[in-house]
Every structure is written in C-alpha cells, then in structure tokens.
C-alpha cells in the first residue's frame, strides 16, 4: 500500500496540471514502515523525452541519481516515480511497462482538460510484461478519486 501525504500530493497535482498538455514526471520520496510506503515528498523531475511529450516521458538518470542521494541524506528513500497521462486514464501503458523497473512503484495521474481527475499506483512484475495494481491512499480532503483495483 502507498499513502501519499498532503504536501506531496499537492506538489504532484500542481506539477501534472502545469505540465499539461505534456506529460510530467517526478520522484516519490518517503519511508517504508510495516509494508506501507509513506510518501512525504514529491520531487519534480525534468521530462527529457526528445519527441512529442504529450504521451511520453523520460527521466534523466543522472537527475534521478542526484535525487536518490538527496533523499538518503534526509533519511528518506526513493520509493517510486510518478508521471501524468494528459487526456488519458490512470492506467499503466505498454510503454510505461517497458520503461519501468520492478524495484519502484509507479503512480500515474490522469489529467483531463488540465485537471487531475484520478490516480493509480502500479508495481511492475520482474519480467516487465505486466504490472500489479497497488492500493493507493490519497489525502482525505483531496478532490480526486483513486481508480479502484
Ligand atoms: Zn504512462
């Protein structure tokens, strides 16, 4: 299960809506306690995909490494990656699977007409041919819905 704290969630939503109609991406930092991933910090990353960014994102590995180091210095862990789907649903696409890695959780934000409407969390299987939907708990006052498993 992943639980996203209010400040982190607000940062993700703002980033996804400001990046619209392009995809955004970022890192999810926090701690893992009793099997619960608690995300306390969402750190925006640059989308470095060279083509059309309306349906693709690419993380700069050097930037991700720096964020990982930054996280550990604060006693946090790099738990996963978030990205947005402009005018699409919060699902894990074939491209997402191919570009994923099994040791991260992936949060997808669906942005419809510039507003985040839903979110889903996915954990790729080791072979990266499928992903398991993970329970995602958002701040109680959020105006969004979590897509149900
Ligand atoms: Zn995607």
PDB file of N, CA and C in Angstrom, residues 40-145:
ATOM      1  N   UNK A  40       6.316  11.355   1.568  1.00  0.00           N
ATOM      2  CA  UNK A  40       6.227  12.667   2.205  1.00  0.00           C
ATOM      3  C   UNK A  40       6.723  13.775   1.295  1.00  0.00           C
ATOM      4  N   UNK A  41       7.419  13.402   0.222  1.00  0.00           N
ATOM      5  CA  UNK A  41       7.981  14.411  -0.667  1.00  0.00           C
ATOM      6  C   UNK A  41       7.863  13.961  -2.128  1.00  0.00           C
ATOM      7  N   UNK A  42       7.281  14.833  -2.938  1.00  0.00           N
ATOM      8  CA  UNK A  42       7.234  14.578  -4.385  1.00  0.00           C
ATOM      9  C   UNK A  42       8.177  15.582  -5.025  1.00  0.00           C
ATOM     10  N   UNK A  43       9.155  15.067  -5.724  1.00  0.00           N
ATOM     11  CA  UNK A  43      10.208  15.914  -6.264  1.00  0.00           C
ATOM     12  C   UNK A  43      10.089  15.911  -7.789  1.00  0.00           C
ATOM     13  N   UNK A  44       9.663  17.047  -8.403  1.00  0.00           N
ATOM     14  CA  UNK A  44       9.535  17.102  -9.860  1.00  0.00           C
ATOM     15  C   UNK A  44      10.868  16.819 -10.558  1.00  0.00           C
ATOM     16  N   UNK A  45      10.799  16.079 -11.651  1.00  0.00           N
ATOM     17  CA  UNK A  45      11.978  15.823 -12.482  1.00  0.00           C
ATOM     18  C   UNK A  45      11.684  16.396 -13.862  1.00  0.00           C
ATOM     19  N   UNK A  46      12.723  16.661 -14.623  1.00  0.00           N
ATOM     20  CA  UNK A  46      12.520  17.140 -15.988  1.00  0.00           C
ATOM     21  C   UNK A  46      12.083  15.973 -16.866  1.00  0.00           C
ATOM     22  N   UNK A  47      11.138  16.240 -17.757  1.00  0.00           N
ATOM     23  CA  UNK A  47      10.810  15.263 -18.790  1.00  0.00           C
ATOM     24  C   UNK A  47      11.798  15.503 -19.927  1.00  0.00           C
ATOM     25  N   UNK A  48      12.717  14.554 -20.124  1.00  0.00           N
ATOM     26  CA  UNK A  48      13.774  14.777 -21.116  1.00  0.00           C
ATOM     27  C   UNK A  48      13.493  14.025 -22.427  1.00  0.00           C
ATOM     28  N   UNK A  49      12.266  13.527 -22.577  1.00  0.00           N
ATOM     29  CA  UNK A  49      11.947  12.842 -23.833  1.00  0.00           C
ATOM     30  C   UNK A  49      12.067  13.836 -24.996  1.00  0.00           C
ATOM     31  N   UNK A  50      12.796  13.444 -26.029  1.00  0.00           N
ATOM     32  CA  UNK A  50      13.123  14.369 -27.116  1.00  0.00           C
ATOM     33  C   UNK A  50      11.981  14.556 -28.112  1.00  0.00           C
ATOM     34  N   UNK A  51      11.029  13.635 -28.136  1.00  0.00           N
ATOM     35  CA  UNK A  51       9.934  13.735 -29.101  1.00  0.00           C
ATOM     36  C   UNK A  51       8.729  14.449 -28.516  1.00  0.00           C
ATOM     37  N   UNK A  52       7.564  14.043 -28.960  1.00  0.00           N
ATOM     38  CA  UNK A  52       6.303  14.623 -28.511  1.00  0.00           C
ATOM     39  C   UNK A  52       6.038  14.205 -27.059  1.00  0.00           C
ATOM     40  N   UNK A  53       6.006  15.174 -26.163  1.00  0.00           N
ATOM     41  CA  UNK A  53       5.859  14.846 -24.741  1.00  0.00           C
ATOM     42  C   UNK A  53       4.404  14.735 -24.294  1.00  0.00           C
ATOM     43  N   UNK A  54       3.477  14.800 -25.249  1.00  0.00           N
ATOM     44  CA  UNK A  54       2.075  14.697 -24.851  1.00  0.00           C
ATOM     45  C   UNK A  54       1.690  13.274 -24.450  1.00  0.00           C
ATOM     46  N   UNK A  55       2.463  12.282 -24.913  1.00  0.00           N
ATOM     47  CA  UNK A  55       2.168  10.924 -24.462  1.00  0.00           C
ATOM     48  C   UNK A  55       3.429  10.128 -24.121  1.00  0.00           C
ATOM     49  N   UNK A  56       4.482  10.840 -23.781  1.00  0.00           N
ATOM     50  CA  UNK A  56       5.724  10.150 -23.407  1.00  0.00           C
ATOM     51  C   UNK A  56       6.495  10.964 -22.380  1.00  0.00           C
ATOM     52  N   UNK A  57       7.199  10.247 -21.538  1.00  0.00           N
ATOM     53  CA  UNK A  57       8.125  10.931 -20.645  1.00  0.00           C
ATOM     54  C   UNK A  57       9.386  10.111 -20.551  1.00  0.00           C
ATOM     55  N   UNK A  58      10.448  10.779 -20.171  1.00  0.00           N
ATOM     56  CA  UNK A  58      11.701  10.094 -19.949  1.00  0.00           C
ATOM     57  C   UNK A  58      12.411  10.808 -18.810  1.00  0.00           C
ATOM     58  N   UNK A  59      12.865  10.031 -17.864  1.00  0.00           N
ATOM     59  CA  UNK A  59      13.574  10.581 -16.722  1.00  0.00           C
ATOM     60  C   UNK A  59      15.062  10.637 -17.057  1.00  0.00           C
ATOM     61  N   UNK A  60      15.713  11.709 -16.643  1.00  0.00           N
ATOM     62  CA  UNK A  60      17.161  11.807 -16.808  1.00  0.00           C
ATOM     63  C   UNK A  60      17.812  10.994 -15.679  1.00  0.00           C
ATOM     64  N   UNK A  61      18.515   9.906 -16.015  1.00  0.00           N
ATOM     65  CA  UNK A  61      19.071   9.022 -14.979  1.00  0.00           C
ATOM     66  C   UNK A  61      20.025   9.742 -14.024  1.00  0.00           C
ATOM     67  N   UNK A  62      20.744  10.737 -14.531  1.00  0.00           N
ATOM     68  CA  UNK A  62      21.686  11.484 -13.689  1.00  0.00           C
ATOM     69  C   UNK A  62      20.920  12.292 -12.642  1.00  0.00           C
ATOM     70  N   UNK A  63      19.818  12.896 -13.096  1.00  0.00           N
ATOM     71  CA  UNK A  63      18.992  13.680 -12.176  1.00  0.00           C
ATOM     72  C   UNK A  63      18.363  12.768 -11.115  1.00  0.00           C
ATOM     73  N   UNK A  64      17.926  11.587 -11.551  1.00  0.00           N
ATOM     74  CA  UNK A  64      17.310  10.637 -10.625  1.00  0.00           C
ATOM     75  C   UNK A  64      18.318  10.166  -9.572  1.00  0.00           C
ATOM     76  N   UNK A  65      19.536   9.964 -10.007  1.00  0.00           N
ATOM     77  CA  UNK A  65      20.602   9.547  -9.099  1.00  0.00           C
ATOM     78  C   UNK A  65      20.865  10.630  -8.053  1.00  0.00           C
ATOM     79  N   UNK A  66      20.850  11.880  -8.498  1.00  0.00           N
ATOM     80  CA  UNK A  66      21.061  13.012  -7.584  1.00  0.00           C
ATOM     81  C   UNK A  66      19.932  13.082  -6.554  1.00  0.00           C
ATOM     82  N   UNK A  67      18.693  12.843  -7.020  1.00  0.00           N
ATOM     83  CA  UNK A  67      17.539  12.877  -6.124  1.00  0.00           C
ATOM     84  C   UNK A  67      17.623  11.730  -5.110  1.00  0.00           C
ATOM     85  N   UNK A  68      18.092  10.582  -5.570  1.00  0.00           N
ATOM     86  CA  UNK A  68      18.259   9.421  -4.697  1.00  0.00           C
ATOM     87  C   UNK A  68      19.248   9.759  -3.572  1.00  0.00           C
ATOM     88  N   UNK A  69      20.326  10.411  -3.945  1.00  0.00           N
ATOM     89  CA  UNK A  69      21.352  10.803  -2.973  1.00  0.00           C
ATOM     90  C   UNK A  69      20.774  11.824  -1.988  1.00  0.00           C
ATOM     91  N   UNK A  70      20.048  12.786  -2.546  1.00  0.00           N
ATOM     92  CA  UNK A  70      19.396  13.835  -1.759  1.00  0.00           C
ATOM     93  C   UNK A  70      18.422  13.211  -0.746  1.00  0.00           C
ATOM     94  N   UNK A  71      17.682  12.204  -1.199  1.00  0.00           N
ATOM     95  CA  UNK A  71      16.711  11.524  -0.340  1.00  0.00           C
ATOM     96  C   UNK A  71      17.413  10.851   0.831  1.00  0.00           C
ATOM     97  N   UNK A  72      18.448  10.104   0.513  1.00  0.00           N
ATOM     98  CA  UNK A  72      19.143   9.369   1.574  1.00  0.00           C
ATOM     99  C   UNK A  72      19.773  10.298   2.599  1.00  0.00           C
ATOM    100  N   UNK A  73      20.230  11.473   2.112  1.00  0.00           N
ATOM    101  CA  UNK A  73      20.817  12.457   3.032  1.00  0.00           C
ATOM    102  C   UNK A  73      19.764  12.956   4.025  1.00  0.00           C
ATOM    103  N   UNK A  74      18.480  12.892   3.635  1.00  0.00           N
ATOM    104  CA  UNK A  74      17.400  13.342   4.517  1.00  0.00           C
ATOM    105  C   UNK A  74      16.741  12.184   5.255  1.00  0.00           C
ATOM    106  N   UNK A  75      17.332  11.005   5.139  1.00  0.00           N
ATOM    107  CA  UNK A  75      16.756   9.831   5.786  1.00  0.00           C
ATOM    108  C   UNK A  75      15.533   9.310   5.069  1.00  0.00           C
ATOM    109  N   UNK A  76      15.388   9.668   3.807  1.00  0.00           N
ATOM    110  CA  UNK A  76      14.248   9.190   3.023  1.00  0.00           C
ATOM    111  C   UNK A  76      14.724   8.192   1.981  1.00  0.00           C
ATOM    112  N   UNK A  77      13.748   7.539   1.380  1.00  0.00           N
ATOM    113  CA  UNK A  77      14.041   6.520   0.386  1.00  0.00           C
ATOM    114  C   UNK A  77      13.365   6.926  -0.924  1.00  0.00           C
ATOM    115  N   UNK A  78      14.003   6.597  -2.019  1.00  0.00           N
ATOM    116  CA  UNK A  78      13.363   6.804  -3.316  1.00  0.00           C
ATOM    117  C   UNK A  78      12.412   5.625  -3.524  1.00  0.00           C
ATOM    118  N   UNK A  79      11.116   5.895  -3.389  1.00  0.00           N
ATOM    119  CA  UNK A  79      10.123   4.820  -3.406  1.00  0.00           C
ATOM    120  C   UNK A  79       9.611   4.542  -4.813  1.00  0.00           C
ATOM    121  N   UNK A  80       9.499   5.584  -5.590  1.00  0.00           N
ATOM    122  CA  UNK A  80       8.956   5.367  -6.922  1.00  0.00           C
ATOM    123  C   UNK A  80       8.977   6.611  -7.778  1.00  0.00           C
ATOM    124  N   UNK A  81       8.251   6.507  -8.874  1.00  0.00           N
ATOM    125  CA  UNK A  81       8.209   7.554  -9.893  1.00  0.00           C
ATOM    126  C   UNK A  81       6.738   7.870 -10.167  1.00  0.00           C
ATOM    127  N   UNK A  82       6.437   9.135 -10.350  1.00  0.00           N
ATOM    128  CA  UNK A  82       5.087   9.471 -10.816  1.00  0.00           C
ATOM    129  C   UNK A  82       5.181  10.100 -12.188  1.00  0.00           C
ATOM    130  N   UNK A  83       4.126   9.953 -12.969  1.00  0.00           N
ATOM    131  CA  UNK A  83       4.035  10.690 -14.227  1.00  0.00           C
ATOM    132  C   UNK A  83       2.571  10.891 -14.558  1.00  0.00           C
ATOM    133  N   UNK A  84       2.319  11.769 -15.513  1.00  0.00           N
ATOM    134  CA  UNK A  84       0.931  12.112 -15.832  1.00  0.00           C
ATOM    135  C   UNK A  84       0.525  11.575 -17.192  1.00  0.00           C
ATOM    136  N   UNK A  85      -0.772  11.397 -17.349  1.00  0.00           N
ATOM    137  CA  UNK A  85      -1.365  10.997 -18.632  1.00  0.00           C
ATOM    138  C   UNK A  85      -2.337  12.087 -19.061  1.00  0.00           C
ATOM    139  N   UNK A  86      -1.889  13.020 -19.912  1.00  0.00           N
ATOM    140  CA  UNK A  86      -2.787  14.089 -20.366  1.00  0.00           C
ATOM    141  C   UNK A  86      -3.934  13.520 -21.213  1.00  0.00           C
ATOM    142  N   UNK A  87      -5.142  13.840 -20.816  1.00  0.00           N
ATOM    143  CA  UNK A  87      -6.352  13.389 -21.503  1.00  0.00           C
ATOM    144  C   UNK A  87      -6.373  11.876 -21.728  1.00  0.00           C
ATOM    145  N   UNK A  88      -5.902  11.149 -20.746  1.00  0.00           N
ATOM    146  CA  UNK A  88      -5.977   9.683 -20.777  1.00  0.00           C
ATOM    147  C   UNK A  88      -6.205   9.210 -19.355  1.00  0.00           C
ATOM    148  N   UNK A  89      -6.487   7.921 -19.202  1.00  0.00           N
ATOM    149  CA  UNK A  89      -6.809   7.397 -17.884  1.00  0.00           C
ATOM    150  C   UNK A  89      -5.545   7.028 -17.095  1.00  0.00           C
ATOM    151  N   UNK A  90      -5.762   6.723 -15.821  1.00  0.00           N
ATOM    152  CA  UNK A  90      -4.650   6.384 -14.927  1.00  0.00           C
ATOM    153  C   UNK A  90      -4.341   4.894 -15.023  1.00  0.00           C
ATOM    154  N   UNK A  91      -3.857   4.460 -16.174  1.00  0.00           N
ATOM    155  CA  UNK A  91      -3.507   3.052 -16.361  1.00  0.00           C
ATOM    156  C   UNK A  91      -2.008   2.964 -16.642  1.00  0.00           C
ATOM    157  N   UNK A  92      -1.487   1.756 -16.611  1.00  0.00           N
ATOM    158  CA  UNK A  92      -0.065   1.556 -16.871  1.00  0.00           C
ATOM    159  C   UNK A  92       0.076   1.032 -18.297  1.00  0.00           C
ATOM    160  N   UNK A  93       0.618   1.868 -19.176  1.00  0.00           N
ATOM    161  CA  UNK A  93       0.651   1.518 -20.595  1.00  0.00           C
ATOM    162  C   UNK A  93       1.789   0.544 -20.913  1.00  0.00           C
ATOM    163  N   UNK A  94       1.773   0.039 -22.128  1.00  0.00           N
ATOM    164  CA  UNK A  94       2.810  -0.880 -22.584  1.00  0.00           C
ATOM    165  C   UNK A  94       4.172  -0.172 -22.554  1.00  0.00           C
ATOM    166  N   UNK A  95       4.185   1.081 -22.995  1.00  0.00           N
ATOM    167  CA  UNK A  95       5.421   1.871 -22.955  1.00  0.00           C
ATOM    168  C   UNK A  95       5.876   2.070 -21.514  1.00  0.00           C
ATOM    169  N   UNK A  96       4.896   2.338 -20.637  1.00  0.00           N
ATOM    170  CA  UNK A  96       5.235   2.509 -19.220  1.00  0.00           C
ATOM    171  C   UNK A  96       5.916   1.255 -18.677  1.00  0.00           C
ATOM    172  N   UNK A  97       5.365   0.104 -19.060  1.00  0.00           N
ATOM    173  CA  UNK A  97       5.923  -1.177 -18.615  1.00  0.00           C
ATOM    174  C   UNK A  97       7.352  -1.355 -19.114  1.00  0.00           C
ATOM    175  N   UNK A  98       7.541  -1.071 -20.394  1.00  0.00           N
ATOM    176  CA  UNK A  98       8.857  -1.266 -20.995  1.00  0.00           C
ATOM    177  C   UNK A  98       9.912  -0.354 -20.365  1.00  0.00           C
ATOM    178  N   UNK A  99       9.469   0.844 -19.951  1.00  0.00           N
ATOM    179  CA  UNK A  99      10.419   1.798 -19.368  1.00  0.00           C
ATOM    180  C   UNK A  99      10.468   1.746 -17.844  1.00  0.00           C
ATOM    181  N   UNK A 100       9.832   0.726 -17.274  1.00  0.00           N
ATOM    182  CA  UNK A 100       9.744   0.675 -15.815  1.00  0.00           C
ATOM    183  C   UNK A 100      10.894  -0.131 -15.233  1.00  0.00           C
ATOM    184  N   UNK A 101      10.899  -0.230 -13.921  1.00  0.00           N
ATOM    185  CA  UNK A 101      11.808  -1.166 -13.265  1.00  0.00           C
ATOM    186  C   UNK A 101      11.080  -1.731 -12.058  1.00  0.00           C
ATOM    187  N   UNK A 102      11.297  -2.999 -11.787  1.00  0.00           N
ATOM    188  CA  UNK A 102      10.480  -3.703 -10.788  1.00  0.00           C
ATOM    189  C   UNK A 102      10.724  -3.283  -9.341  1.00  0.00           C
ATOM    190  N   UNK A 103      11.758  -2.476  -9.078  1.00  0.00           N
ATOM    191  CA  UNK A 103      12.007  -2.118  -7.677  1.00  0.00           C
ATOM    192  C   UNK A 103      11.356  -0.782  -7.299  1.00  0.00           C
ATOM    193  N   UNK A 104      10.593  -0.197  -8.230  1.00  0.00           N
ATOM    194  CA  UNK A 104       9.885   1.043  -7.933  1.00  0.00           C
ATOM    195  C   UNK A 104       8.381   0.837  -8.025  1.00  0.00           C
ATOM    196  N   UNK A 105       7.644   1.700  -7.325  1.00  0.00           N
ATOM    197  CA  UNK A 105       6.199   1.804  -7.521  1.00  0.00           C
ATOM    198  C   UNK A 105       5.964   2.995  -8.431  1.00  0.00           C
ATOM    199  N   UNK A 106       4.971   2.875  -9.305  1.00  0.00           N
ATOM    200  CA  UNK A 106       4.713   3.924 -10.291  1.00  0.00           C
ATOM    201  C   UNK A 106       3.312   4.492 -10.105  1.00  0.00           C
ATOM    202  N   UNK A 107       3.249   5.789  -9.890  1.00  0.00           N
ATOM    203  CA  UNK A 107       1.952   6.445  -9.761  1.00  0.00           C
ATOM    204  C   UNK A 107       1.648   7.175 -11.063  1.00  0.00           C
ATOM    205  N   UNK A 108       0.462   6.944 -11.593  1.00  0.00           N
ATOM    206  CA  UNK A 108       0.028   7.594 -12.828  1.00  0.00           C
ATOM    207  C   UNK A 108      -1.138   8.531 -12.498  1.00  0.00           C
ATOM    208  N   UNK A 109      -1.023   9.784 -12.928  1.00  0.00           N
ATOM    209  CA  UNK A 109      -2.077  10.768 -12.713  1.00  0.00           C
ATOM    210  C   UNK A 109      -2.796  11.027 -14.029  1.00  0.00           C
ATOM    211  N   UNK A 110      -4.112  10.878 -14.030  1.00  0.00           N
ATOM    212  CA  UNK A 110      -4.890  11.180 -15.231  1.00  0.00           C
ATOM    213  C   UNK A 110      -5.271  12.658 -15.194  1.00  0.00           C
ATOM    214  N   UNK A 111      -4.853  13.397 -16.213  1.00  0.00           N
ATOM    215  CA  UNK A 111      -5.158  14.830 -16.287  1.00  0.00           C
ATOM    216  C   UNK A 111      -6.121  15.054 -17.446  1.00  0.00           C
ATOM    217  N   UNK A 112      -7.359  15.408 -17.123  1.00  0.00           N
ATOM    218  CA  UNK A 112      -8.353  15.639 -18.171  1.00  0.00           C
ATOM    219  C   UNK A 112      -8.611  17.136 -18.291  1.00  0.00           C
ATOM    220  N   UNK A 113      -8.421  17.657 -19.495  1.00  0.00           N
ATOM    221  CA  UNK A 113      -8.599  19.087 -19.757  1.00  0.00           C
ATOM    222  C   UNK A 113      -7.855  19.950 -18.727  1.00  0.00           C
ATOM    223  N   UNK A 114      -6.657  19.528 -18.358  1.00  0.00           N
ATOM    224  CA  UNK A 114      -5.834  20.337 -17.473  1.00  0.00           C
ATOM    225  C   UNK A 114      -6.048  20.120 -15.987  1.00  0.00           C
ATOM    226  N   UNK A 115      -6.973  19.226 -15.616  1.00  0.00           N
ATOM    227  CA  UNK A 115      -7.231  18.966 -14.204  1.00  0.00           C
ATOM    228  C   UNK A 115      -6.981  17.495 -13.874  1.00  0.00           C
ATOM    229  N   UNK A 116      -6.276  17.246 -12.768  1.00  0.00           N
ATOM    230  CA  UNK A 116      -6.054  15.864 -12.348  1.00  0.00           C
ATOM    231  C   UNK A 116      -7.377  15.276 -11.872  1.00  0.00           C
ATOM    232  N   UNK A 117      -7.745  14.139 -12.438  1.00  0.00           N
ATOM    233  CA  UNK A 117      -9.035  13.543 -12.094  1.00  0.00           C
ATOM    234  C   UNK A 117      -8.927  12.196 -11.389  1.00  0.00           C
ATOM    235  N   UNK A 118      -7.838  11.509 -11.602  1.00  0.00           N
ATOM    236  CA  UNK A 118      -7.719  10.190 -10.990  1.00  0.00           C
ATOM    237  C   UNK A 118      -6.249   9.806 -10.892  1.00  0.00           C
ATOM    238  N   UNK A 119      -5.992   8.816 -10.065  1.00  0.00           N
ATOM    239  CA  UNK A 119      -4.620   8.342  -9.914  1.00  0.00           C
ATOM    240  C   UNK A 119      -4.621   6.841  -9.689  1.00  0.00           C
ATOM    241  N   UNK A 120      -3.565   6.200 -10.120  1.00  0.00           N
ATOM    242  CA  UNK A 120      -3.410   4.771  -9.896  1.00  0.00           C
ATOM    243  C   UNK A 120      -1.954   4.482  -9.567  1.00  0.00           C
ATOM    244  N   UNK A 121      -1.738   3.372  -8.863  1.00  0.00           N
ATOM    245  CA  UNK A 121      -0.376   3.009  -8.487  1.00  0.00           C
ATOM    246  C   UNK A 121      -0.092   1.586  -8.972  1.00  0.00           C
ATOM    247  N   UNK A 122       1.067   1.384  -9.566  1.00  0.00           N
ATOM    248  CA  UNK A 122       1.382   0.104 -10.206  1.00  0.00           C
ATOM    249  C   UNK A 122       2.782  -0.367  -9.837  1.00  0.00           C
ATOM    250  N   UNK A 123       2.907  -1.663  -9.685  1.00  0.00           N
ATOM    251  CA  UNK A 123       4.217  -2.256  -9.425  1.00  0.00           C
ATOM    252  C   UNK A 123       4.496  -3.266 -10.538  1.00  0.00           C
ATOM    253  N   UNK A 124       5.515  -3.010 -11.355  1.00  0.00           N
ATOM    254  CA  UNK A 124       5.827  -3.930 -12.456  1.00  0.00           C
ATOM    255  C   UNK A 124       6.313  -5.275 -11.925  1.00  0.00           C
ATOM    256  N   UNK A 125       5.959  -6.331 -12.632  1.00  0.00           N
ATOM    257  CA  UNK A 125       6.490  -7.654 -12.317  1.00  0.00           C
ATOM    258  C   UNK A 125       7.951  -7.682 -12.780  1.00  0.00           C
ATOM    259  N   UNK A 126       8.704  -8.643 -12.284  1.00  0.00           N
ATOM    260  CA  UNK A 126      10.132  -8.714 -12.592  1.00  0.00           C
ATOM    261  C   UNK A 126      10.417  -8.768 -14.099  1.00  0.00           C
ATOM    262  N   UNK A 127       9.534  -9.411 -14.870  1.00  0.00           N
ATOM    263  CA  UNK A 127       9.780  -9.539 -16.312  1.00  0.00           C
ATOM    264  C   UNK A 127       9.309  -8.307 -17.094  1.00  0.00           C
ATOM    265  N   UNK A 128       8.712  -7.336 -16.417  1.00  0.00           N
ATOM    266  CA  UNK A 128       8.209  -6.107 -17.033  1.00  0.00           C
ATOM    267  C   UNK A 128       7.201  -6.356 -18.150  1.00  0.00           C
ATOM    268  N   UNK A 129       6.467  -7.470 -18.038  1.00  0.00           N
ATOM    269  CA  UNK A 129       5.441  -7.752 -19.045  1.00  0.00           C
ATOM    270  C   UNK A 129       4.049  -7.453 -18.495  1.00  0.00           C
ATOM    271  N   UNK A 130       3.979  -7.290 -17.193  1.00  0.00           N
ATOM    272  CA  UNK A 130       2.714  -6.914 -16.587  1.00  0.00           C
ATOM    273  C   UNK A 130       3.000  -6.162 -15.289  1.00  0.00           C
ATOM    274  N   UNK A 131       1.967  -5.511 -14.790  1.00  0.00           N
ATOM    275  CA  UNK A 131       2.131  -4.763 -13.546  1.00  0.00           C
ATOM    276  C   UNK A 131       0.951  -5.063 -12.637  1.00  0.00           C
ATOM    277  N   UNK A 132       1.215  -5.032 -11.342  1.00  0.00           N
ATOM    278  CA  UNK A 132       0.162  -5.266 -10.361  1.00  0.00           C
ATOM    279  C   UNK A 132      -0.302  -3.918  -9.844  1.00  0.00           C
ATOM    280  N   UNK A 133      -1.607  -3.767  -9.726  1.00  0.00           N
ATOM    281  CA  UNK A 133      -2.128  -2.524  -9.174  1.00  0.00           C
ATOM    282  C   UNK A 133      -1.958  -2.548  -7.658  1.00  0.00           C
ATOM    283  N   UNK A 134      -1.433  -1.463  -7.162  1.00  0.00           N
ATOM    284  CA  UNK A 134      -1.156  -1.363  -5.728  1.00  0.00           C
ATOM    285  C   UNK A 134      -2.168  -0.405  -5.105  1.00  0.00           C
ATOM    286  N   UNK A 135      -2.563  -0.678  -3.856  1.00  0.00           N
ATOM    287  CA  UNK A 135      -3.518   0.201  -3.192  1.00  0.00           C
ATOM    288  C   UNK A 135      -2.868   1.567  -2.960  1.00  0.00           C
ATOM    289  N   UNK A 136      -3.613   2.618  -3.301  1.00  0.00           N
ATOM    290  CA  UNK A 136      -3.103   3.978  -3.192  1.00  0.00           C
ATOM    291  C   UNK A 136      -4.042   4.777  -2.301  1.00  0.00           C
ATOM    292  N   UNK A 137      -3.488   5.354  -1.241  1.00  0.00           N
ATOM    293  CA  UNK A 137      -4.308   6.148  -0.325  1.00  0.00           C
ATOM    294  C   UNK A 137      -3.892   7.608  -0.454  1.00  0.00           C
ATOM    295  N   UNK A 138      -4.856   8.436  -0.855  1.00  0.00           N
ATOM    296  CA  UNK A 138      -4.603   9.863  -1.049  1.00  0.00           C
ATOM    297  C   UNK A 138      -5.112  10.632   0.170  1.00  0.00           C
ATOM    298  N   UNK A 139      -4.674  11.888   0.342  1.00  0.00           N
ATOM    299  CA  UNK A 139      -5.170  12.679   1.472  1.00  0.00           C
ATOM    300  C   UNK A 139      -6.698  12.722   1.462  1.00  0.00           C
ATOM    301  N   UNK A 140      -7.289  12.668   2.637  1.00  0.00           N
ATOM    302  CA  UNK A 140      -8.742  12.548   2.741  1.00  0.00           C
ATOM    303  C   UNK A 140      -9.508  13.679   2.078  1.00  0.00           C
ATOM    304  N   UNK A 141      -8.939  14.882   2.155  1.00  0.00           N
ATOM    305  CA  UNK A 141      -9.666  16.026   1.615  1.00  0.00           C
ATOM    306  C   UNK A 141      -9.438  16.219   0.118  1.00  0.00           C
ATOM    307  N   UNK A 142      -8.721  15.281  -0.528  1.00  0.00           N
ATOM    308  CA  UNK A 142      -8.431  15.513  -1.934  1.00  0.00           C
ATOM    309  C   UNK A 142      -9.706  15.362  -2.758  1.00  0.00           C
ATOM    310  N   UNK A 143      -9.795  16.188  -3.793  1.00  0.00           N
ATOM    311  CA  UNK A 143     -10.997  16.204  -4.623  1.00  0.00           C
ATOM    312  C   UNK A 143     -10.933  15.132  -5.703  1.00  0.00           C
ATOM    313  N   UNK A 144      -9.998  14.203  -5.557  1.00  0.00           N
ATOM    314  CA  UNK A 144      -9.760  13.239  -6.620  1.00  0.00           C
ATOM    315  C   UNK A 144     -10.219  11.851  -6.222  1.00  0.00           C
ATOM    316  N   UNK A 145     -10.373  11.037  -7.204  1.00  0.00           N
ATOM    317  CA  UNK A 145     -10.722   9.662  -6.910  1.00  0.00           C
ATOM    318  C   UNK A 145      -9.545   8.763  -7.251  1.00  0.00           C
TER     319      UNK A 145
END
